mmCIF file of C-alpha atoms in Angstrom:
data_model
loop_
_atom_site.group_PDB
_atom_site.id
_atom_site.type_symbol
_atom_site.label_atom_id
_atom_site.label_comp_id
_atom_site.label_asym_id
_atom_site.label_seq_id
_atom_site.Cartn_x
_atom_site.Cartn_y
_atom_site.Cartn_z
ATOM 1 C CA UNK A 19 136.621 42.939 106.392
ATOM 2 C CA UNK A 20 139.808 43.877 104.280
ATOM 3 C CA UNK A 21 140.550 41.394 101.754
ATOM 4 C CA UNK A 22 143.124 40.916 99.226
ATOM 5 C CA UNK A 23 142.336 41.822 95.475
ATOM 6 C CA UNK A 24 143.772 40.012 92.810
ATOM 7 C CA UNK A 25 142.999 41.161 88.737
ATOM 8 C CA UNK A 26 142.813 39.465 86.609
ATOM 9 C CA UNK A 27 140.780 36.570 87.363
ATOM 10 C CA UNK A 28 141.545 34.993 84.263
ATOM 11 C CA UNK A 29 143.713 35.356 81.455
ATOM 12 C CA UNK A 30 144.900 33.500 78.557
ATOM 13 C CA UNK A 31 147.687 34.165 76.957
ATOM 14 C CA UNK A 32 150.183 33.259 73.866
ATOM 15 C CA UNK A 33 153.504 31.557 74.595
ATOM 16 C CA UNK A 34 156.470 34.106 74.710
ATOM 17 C CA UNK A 35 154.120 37.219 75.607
ATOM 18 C CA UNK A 36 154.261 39.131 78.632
ATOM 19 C CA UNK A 37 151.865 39.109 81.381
ATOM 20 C CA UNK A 38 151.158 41.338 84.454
ATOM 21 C CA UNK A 39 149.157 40.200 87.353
ATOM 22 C CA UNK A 40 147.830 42.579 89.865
ATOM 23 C CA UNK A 41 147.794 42.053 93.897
ATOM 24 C CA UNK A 42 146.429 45.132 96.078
ATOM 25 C CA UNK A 43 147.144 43.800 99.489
ATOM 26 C CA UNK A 44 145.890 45.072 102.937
ATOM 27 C CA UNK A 45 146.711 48.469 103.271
ATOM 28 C CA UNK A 46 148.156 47.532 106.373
ATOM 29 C CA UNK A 47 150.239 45.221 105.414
ATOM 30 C CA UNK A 48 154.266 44.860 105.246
ATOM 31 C CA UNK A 49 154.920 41.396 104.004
ATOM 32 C CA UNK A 50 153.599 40.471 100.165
ATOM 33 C CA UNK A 51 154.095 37.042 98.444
ATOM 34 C CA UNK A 52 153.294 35.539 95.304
ATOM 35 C CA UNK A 53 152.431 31.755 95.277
ATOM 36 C CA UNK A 54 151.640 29.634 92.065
ATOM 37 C CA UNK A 55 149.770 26.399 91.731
ATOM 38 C CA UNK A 56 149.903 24.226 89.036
ATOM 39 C CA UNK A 57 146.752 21.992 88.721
ATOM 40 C CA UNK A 58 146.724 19.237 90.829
ATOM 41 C CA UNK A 59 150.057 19.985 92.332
ATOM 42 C CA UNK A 60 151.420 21.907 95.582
ATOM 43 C CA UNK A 61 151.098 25.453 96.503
ATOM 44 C CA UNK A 62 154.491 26.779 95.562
ATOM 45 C CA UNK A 63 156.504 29.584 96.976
ATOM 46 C CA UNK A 64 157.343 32.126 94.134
ATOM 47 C CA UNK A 65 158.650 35.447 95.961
ATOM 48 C CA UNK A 66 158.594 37.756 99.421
ATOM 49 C CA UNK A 67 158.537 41.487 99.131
ATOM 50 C CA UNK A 68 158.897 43.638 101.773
ATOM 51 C CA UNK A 69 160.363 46.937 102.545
ATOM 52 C CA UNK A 70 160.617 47.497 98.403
ATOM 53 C CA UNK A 71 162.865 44.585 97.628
ATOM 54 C CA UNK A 72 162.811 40.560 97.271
ATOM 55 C CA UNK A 73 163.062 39.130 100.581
ATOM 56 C CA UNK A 74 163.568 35.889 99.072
ATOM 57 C CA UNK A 75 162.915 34.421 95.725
ATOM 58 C CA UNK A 76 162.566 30.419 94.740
ATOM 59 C CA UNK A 77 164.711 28.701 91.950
ATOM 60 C CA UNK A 78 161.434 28.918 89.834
ATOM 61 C CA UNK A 79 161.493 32.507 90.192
ATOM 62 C CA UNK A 80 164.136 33.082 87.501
ATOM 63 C CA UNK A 81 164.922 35.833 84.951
ATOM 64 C CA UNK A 82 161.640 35.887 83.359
ATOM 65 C CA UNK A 83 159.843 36.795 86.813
ATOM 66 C CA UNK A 84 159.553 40.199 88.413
ATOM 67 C CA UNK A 85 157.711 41.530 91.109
ATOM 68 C CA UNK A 86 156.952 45.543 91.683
ATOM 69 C CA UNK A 87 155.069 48.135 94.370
ATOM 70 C CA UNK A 88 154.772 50.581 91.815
ATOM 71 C CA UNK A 89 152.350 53.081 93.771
ATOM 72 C CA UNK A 90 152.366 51.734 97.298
ATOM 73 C CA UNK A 91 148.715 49.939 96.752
ATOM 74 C CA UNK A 92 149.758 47.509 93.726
ATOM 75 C CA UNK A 93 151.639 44.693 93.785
ATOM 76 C CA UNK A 94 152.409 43.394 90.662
ATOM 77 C CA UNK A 95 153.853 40.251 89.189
ATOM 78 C CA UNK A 96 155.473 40.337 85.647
ATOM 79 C CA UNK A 97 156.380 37.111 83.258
ATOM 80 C CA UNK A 98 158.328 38.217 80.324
ATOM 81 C CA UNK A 99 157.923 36.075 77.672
ATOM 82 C CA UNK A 100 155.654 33.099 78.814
ATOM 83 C CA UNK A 101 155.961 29.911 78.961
ATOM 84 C CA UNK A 102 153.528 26.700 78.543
ATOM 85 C CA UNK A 103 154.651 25.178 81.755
ATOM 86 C CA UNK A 104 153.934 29.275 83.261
ATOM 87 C CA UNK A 105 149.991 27.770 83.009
ATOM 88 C CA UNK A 106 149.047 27.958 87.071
ATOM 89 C CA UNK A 107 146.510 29.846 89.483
ATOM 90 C CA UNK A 108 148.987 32.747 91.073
ATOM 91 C CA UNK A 109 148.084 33.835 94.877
ATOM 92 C CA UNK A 110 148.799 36.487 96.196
ATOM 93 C CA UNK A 111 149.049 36.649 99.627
ATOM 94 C CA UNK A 112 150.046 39.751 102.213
ATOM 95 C CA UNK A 113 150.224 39.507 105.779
ATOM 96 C CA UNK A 114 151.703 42.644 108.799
ATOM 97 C CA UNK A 115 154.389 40.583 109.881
ATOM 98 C CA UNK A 116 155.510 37.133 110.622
ATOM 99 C CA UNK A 117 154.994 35.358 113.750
ATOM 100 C CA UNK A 118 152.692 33.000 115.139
ATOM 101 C CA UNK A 119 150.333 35.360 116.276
ATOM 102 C CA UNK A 120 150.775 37.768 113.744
ATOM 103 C CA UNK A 121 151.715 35.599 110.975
ATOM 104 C CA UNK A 122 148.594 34.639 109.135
ATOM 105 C CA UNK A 123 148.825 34.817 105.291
ATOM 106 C CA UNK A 124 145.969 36.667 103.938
ATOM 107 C CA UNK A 125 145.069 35.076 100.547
ATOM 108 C CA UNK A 126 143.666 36.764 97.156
ATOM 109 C CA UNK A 127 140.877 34.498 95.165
ATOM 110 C CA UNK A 128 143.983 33.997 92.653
ATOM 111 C CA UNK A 129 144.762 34.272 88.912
ATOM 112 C CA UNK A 130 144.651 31.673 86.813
ATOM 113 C CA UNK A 131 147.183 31.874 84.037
ATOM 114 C CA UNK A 132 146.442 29.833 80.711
ATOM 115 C CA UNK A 133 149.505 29.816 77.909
ATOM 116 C CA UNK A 134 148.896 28.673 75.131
ATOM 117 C CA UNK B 5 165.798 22.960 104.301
ATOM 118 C CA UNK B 6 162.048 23.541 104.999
ATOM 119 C CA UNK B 7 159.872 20.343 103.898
ATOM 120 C CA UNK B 8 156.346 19.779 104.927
ATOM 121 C CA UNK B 9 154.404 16.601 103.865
ATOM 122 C CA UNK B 10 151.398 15.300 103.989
ATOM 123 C CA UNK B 11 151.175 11.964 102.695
ATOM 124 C CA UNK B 12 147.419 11.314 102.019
ATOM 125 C CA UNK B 13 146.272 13.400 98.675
ATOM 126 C CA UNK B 14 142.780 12.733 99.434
ATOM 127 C CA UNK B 15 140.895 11.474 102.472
ATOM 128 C CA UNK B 16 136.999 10.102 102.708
ATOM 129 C CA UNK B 17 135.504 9.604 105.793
ATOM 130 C CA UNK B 18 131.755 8.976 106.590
ATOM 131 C CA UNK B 19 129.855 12.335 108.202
ATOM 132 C CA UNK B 20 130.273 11.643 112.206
ATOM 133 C CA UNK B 21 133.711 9.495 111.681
ATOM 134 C CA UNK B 22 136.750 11.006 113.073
ATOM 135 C CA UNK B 23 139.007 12.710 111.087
ATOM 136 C CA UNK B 24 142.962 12.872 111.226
ATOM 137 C CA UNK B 25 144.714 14.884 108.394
ATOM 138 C CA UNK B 26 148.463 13.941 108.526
ATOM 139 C CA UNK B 27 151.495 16.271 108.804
ATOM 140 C CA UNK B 28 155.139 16.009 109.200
ATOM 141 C CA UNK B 29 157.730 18.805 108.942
ATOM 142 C CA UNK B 30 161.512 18.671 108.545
ATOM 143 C CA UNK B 31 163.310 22.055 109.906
ATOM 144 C CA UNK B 32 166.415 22.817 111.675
ATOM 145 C CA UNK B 33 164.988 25.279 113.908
ATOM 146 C CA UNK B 34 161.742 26.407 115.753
ATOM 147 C CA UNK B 35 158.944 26.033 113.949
ATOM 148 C CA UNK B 36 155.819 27.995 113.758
ATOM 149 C CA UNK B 37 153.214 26.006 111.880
ATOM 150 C CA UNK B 38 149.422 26.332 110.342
ATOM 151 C CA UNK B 39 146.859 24.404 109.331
ATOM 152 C CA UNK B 40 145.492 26.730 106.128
ATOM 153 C CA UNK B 41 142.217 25.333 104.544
ATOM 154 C CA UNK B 42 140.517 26.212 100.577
ATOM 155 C CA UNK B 43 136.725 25.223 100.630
ATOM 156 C CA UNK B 44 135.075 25.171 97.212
ATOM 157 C CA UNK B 45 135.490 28.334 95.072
ATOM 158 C CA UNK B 46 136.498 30.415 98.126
ATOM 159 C CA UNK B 47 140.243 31.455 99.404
ATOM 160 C CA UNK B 48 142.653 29.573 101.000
ATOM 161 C CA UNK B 49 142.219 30.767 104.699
ATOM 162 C CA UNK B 50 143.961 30.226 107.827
ATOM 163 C CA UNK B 51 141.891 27.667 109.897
ATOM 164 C CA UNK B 52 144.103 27.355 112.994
ATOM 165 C CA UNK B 53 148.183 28.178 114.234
ATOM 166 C CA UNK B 54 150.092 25.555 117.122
ATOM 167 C CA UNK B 55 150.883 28.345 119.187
ATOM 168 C CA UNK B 56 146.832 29.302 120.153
ATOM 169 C CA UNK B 57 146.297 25.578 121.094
ATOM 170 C CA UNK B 58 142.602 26.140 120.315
ATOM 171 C CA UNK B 59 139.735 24.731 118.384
ATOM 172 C CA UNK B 60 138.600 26.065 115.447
ATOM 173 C CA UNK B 61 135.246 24.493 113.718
ATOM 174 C CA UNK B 62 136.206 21.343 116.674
ATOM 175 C CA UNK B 63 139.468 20.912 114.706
ATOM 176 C CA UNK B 64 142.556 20.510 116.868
ATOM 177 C CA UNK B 65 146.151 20.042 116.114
ATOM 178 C CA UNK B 66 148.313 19.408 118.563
ATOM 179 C CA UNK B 67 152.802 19.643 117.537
ATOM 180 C CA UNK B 68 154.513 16.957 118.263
ATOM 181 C CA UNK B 69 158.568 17.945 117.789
ATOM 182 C CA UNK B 70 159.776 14.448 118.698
ATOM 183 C CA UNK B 71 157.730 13.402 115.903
ATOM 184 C CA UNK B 72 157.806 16.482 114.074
ATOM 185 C CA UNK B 73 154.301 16.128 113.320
ATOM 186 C CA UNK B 74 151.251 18.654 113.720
ATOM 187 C CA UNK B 75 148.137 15.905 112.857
ATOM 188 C CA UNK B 76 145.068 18.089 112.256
ATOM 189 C CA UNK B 77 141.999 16.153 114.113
ATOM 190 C CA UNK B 78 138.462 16.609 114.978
ATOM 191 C CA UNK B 79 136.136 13.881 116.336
ATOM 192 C CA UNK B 80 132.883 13.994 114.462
ATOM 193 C CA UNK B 81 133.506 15.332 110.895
ATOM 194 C CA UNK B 82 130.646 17.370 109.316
ATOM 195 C CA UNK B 83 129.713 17.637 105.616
ATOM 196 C CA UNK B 84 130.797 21.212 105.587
ATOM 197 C CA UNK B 85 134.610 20.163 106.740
ATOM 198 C CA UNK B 86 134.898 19.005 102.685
ATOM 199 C CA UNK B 87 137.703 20.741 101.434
ATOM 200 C CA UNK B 88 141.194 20.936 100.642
ATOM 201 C CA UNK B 89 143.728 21.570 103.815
ATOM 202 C CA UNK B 90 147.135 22.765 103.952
ATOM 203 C CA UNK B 91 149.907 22.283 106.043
ATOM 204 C CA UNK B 92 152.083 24.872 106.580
ATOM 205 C CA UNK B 93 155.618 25.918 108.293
ATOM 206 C CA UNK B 94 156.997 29.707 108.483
ATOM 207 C CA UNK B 95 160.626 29.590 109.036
ATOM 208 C CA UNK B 96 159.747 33.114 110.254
ATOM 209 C CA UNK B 97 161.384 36.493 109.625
ATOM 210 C CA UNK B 98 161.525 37.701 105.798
ATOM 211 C CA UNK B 99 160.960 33.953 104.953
ATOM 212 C CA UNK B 100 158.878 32.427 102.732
ATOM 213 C CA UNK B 101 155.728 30.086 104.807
ATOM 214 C CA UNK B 102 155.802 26.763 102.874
ATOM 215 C CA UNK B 103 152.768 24.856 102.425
ATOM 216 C CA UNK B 104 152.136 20.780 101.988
ATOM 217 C CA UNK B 105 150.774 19.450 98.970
ATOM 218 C CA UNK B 106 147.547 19.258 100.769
ATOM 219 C CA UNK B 107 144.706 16.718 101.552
ATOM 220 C CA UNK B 108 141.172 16.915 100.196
ATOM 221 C CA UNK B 109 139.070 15.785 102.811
ATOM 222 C CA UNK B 110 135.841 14.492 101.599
ATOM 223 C CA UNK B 111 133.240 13.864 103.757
ATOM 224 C CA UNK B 112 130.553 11.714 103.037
ATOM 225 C CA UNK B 113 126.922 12.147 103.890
#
């Protein structure tokens, strides 16, 4: 069964350096999203791609966040210059198209994201 | 603006007990709502949507839009219903689906 991928698993990083996480979503797939949960908090809405451009974006999804499809496959998201409070497990998540029958999320196994 | 809550953080209830996982949503317009669930170490997965009505693993949920609740129940709770669980409401479209803040549901042997 198609799954999403998410790389890497873990990664550790030094405040004010720039990170990339990597999504491959189902290939069939329209609809991408990045989620981030801090530990012990909520899972919180980050961005929606589809259609190569932001759908919608969250307040915590500032200047320092970008998302790319660079290759039709990947689907990337970039921090800039890290932050301590940037320290979360990302999901990924991809689904065909929203809906209630349709509409299931599909979920990677996440990234989690230590600053330091 | 799209809210979901769930007010318990964490739930115990003896193996065989009934179970009810509590959600309410605030949204201005038609709602299309999940229950999403994250056992140990694996994904978080969709475990059922209102709109099939059906039972998945003998949970139920059932919406409710003069409460504005969608209550996630199932009679006799098994060991292997431990998780977390997830709430969730898409506002459809290009929208973003937003989730509770979840309930760990421990069941005890």
């Amino acid at each position: 069964e198609p799954e999403v991928t998410q790389t890497p698993s873990h990664q550790v990083t030094q405040m004010g350096q720039e990170v990339i996480l990597r999504c491959v979503p189902i290939s069939n797939h329209l609809y991408f999203y990045w989620y981030r949960q801090i530990l012990g908090q909520k899972v919180e809405f980050l961005v929606s791609f589809y259609n190569n451009e932001i759908s919608e974006k969250s307040e915590i999804f500032d200047d320092q966040f970008s998302v790319e499809r660079p290759d039709g496959s990947n689907f990337t998201l970039k921090i800039r210059s890290t932050k301590l409070e940037d320290s979360a497990m990302y999901f990924c998540a991809s689904r065909k198209r929203p809906g209630q029958h349709t509409g299931e999320l599909f979920f990677g196994e996440g990234s989690r994201l230590t600053v330091l | 603006a799209q809210r979901v809550t769930q007010p318990e953080k964490l739930l115990s209830v003896f193996k065989g007990a009934p179970v009810e996982l509590k959600c309410n949503y605030s949204y201005s317009g038609s709602p299309e709502l999940f229950w999403y669930v994250q056992y140990s170490r694996q994904r978080l997965q969709l475990l059922l949507r209102h709109i099939s009505r059906e039972s998945i693993k003998g949970f139920t949920a059932d919406l409710n839009k003069g409460e504005t609740s969608f209550h996630l129940k199932k009679p006799f709770a098994q060991e292997e219903d431990s998780a977390m669980y997830y709430c969730a409401l898409d506002s459809g479209g290009y929208q973003k689906v937003t989730f509770g803040t979840g309930t760990k549901l421990q069941v005890i042997p």
